[in-house]
Coordinates of C-alpha atoms in Angstrom, one line a residue:
A1 CA -5.8 20.3 62.9
T2 CA -3.8 17.3 62.0
P3 CA -4.9 14.0 63.4
D4 CA -2.9 12.4 66.2
P5 CA -0.4 9.8 64.8
L6 CA -1.3 6.2 65.3
P7 CA 0.6 4.5 68.2
L8 CA 3.3 2.0 67.7
M9 CA 1.9 -1.5 68.2
V10 CA 4.2 -4.3 69.2
F11 CA 3.2 -7.9 69.2
F12 CA 5.0 -11.2 69.6
Y13 CA 4.6 -14.8 68.5
E14 CA 6.3 -17.5 70.5
R15 CA 7.4 -21.1 69.6
Q16 CA 9.6 -23.3 71.7
G17 CA 11.2 -20.4 73.6
Q18 CA 11.9 -18.3 70.4
F19 CA 10.1 -15.1 69.5
I20 CA 9.1 -13.2 66.4
R21 CA 8.6 -9.5 67.1
C22 CA 6.2 -7.5 64.9
E23 CA 5.7 -3.8 64.9
S24 CA 3.1 -1.8 63.1
R25 CA 3.9 1.9 63.0
P26 CA 3.5 5.1 61.0
A27 CA 6.0 5.2 58.1
D28 CA 9.1 7.2 58.9
P29 CA 9.5 9.4 57.0
G30 CA 6.5 10.0 54.9
P31 CA 2.9 8.9 54.5
G32 CA 1.6 5.4 55.1
F33 CA 2.5 2.6 57.5
E34 CA 5.2 0.0 58.1
L35 CA 5.1 -3.5 59.3
V36 CA 8.4 -4.6 60.8
V37 CA 9.0 -8.3 61.4
I38 CA 12.1 -9.3 63.4
Y39 CA 12.9 -13.1 63.4
P40 CA 14.7 -15.1 66.1
D41 CA 17.9 -15.1 64.0
G42 CA 17.9 -11.3 64.0
R43 CA 16.7 -11.0 60.4
E44 CA 14.4 -8.0 59.9
E45 CA 11.8 -7.4 57.2
I46 CA 10.0 -4.1 56.6
E47 CA 6.9 -3.8 54.5
H48 CA 5.3 -0.5 53.5
F49 CA 1.6 0.1 53.1
D50 CA -0.3 3.2 51.8
D51 CA -3.2 2.8 54.2
G52 CA -4.3 1.2 57.4
I53 CA -6.6 -1.2 55.7
E54 CA -3.7 -2.8 53.7
L55 CA -1.6 -3.0 56.9
N56 CA -4.4 -4.7 58.8
L57 CA -5.0 -7.2 56.0
R58 CA -1.3 -8.1 55.9
Q59 CA -1.2 -8.5 59.7
M60 CA -4.1 -10.9 59.5
Q61 CA -2.3 -12.8 56.7
L62 CA 0.9 -12.9 58.7
E63 CA -0.9 -14.2 61.8
S64 CA -2.5 -17.0 59.8
Q65 CA 0.9 -18.0 58.4
L66 CA 2.6 -18.0 61.7
T67 CA -0.1 -19.8 63.7
A68 CA -0.3 -22.4 60.9
T69 CA 3.4 -23.2 61.4
G70 CA 3.2 -23.6 65.2
W71 CA 3.7 -20.0 66.5
F72 CA 1.5 -18.9 69.4
G73 CA 0.2 -15.3 69.5
P74 CA -0.2 -12.6 69.0
H75 CA 0.7 -11.2 72.4
G76 CA 1.2 -7.5 72.4
R77 CA 0.6 -4.0 73.5
V78 CA 0.2 -0.4 72.2
I79 CA 3.1 1.9 73.0

């Protein structure tokens, strides 16, 4: 049996009424994972990772970068 796909995780960072939305999700199409970051100005960045460990390490790095520059979070949920 194939394993269940990982859920979409959405989390936000907030600073002075602005929000950065981050999504971690299975890659579409194909293997691996994607980290999508949507900035307050609408700009979107998508990074691809071969495995969940790489994705998790990048999420922790992103969290450190954002909190160091005054963003509060992450606030999120699993969909």
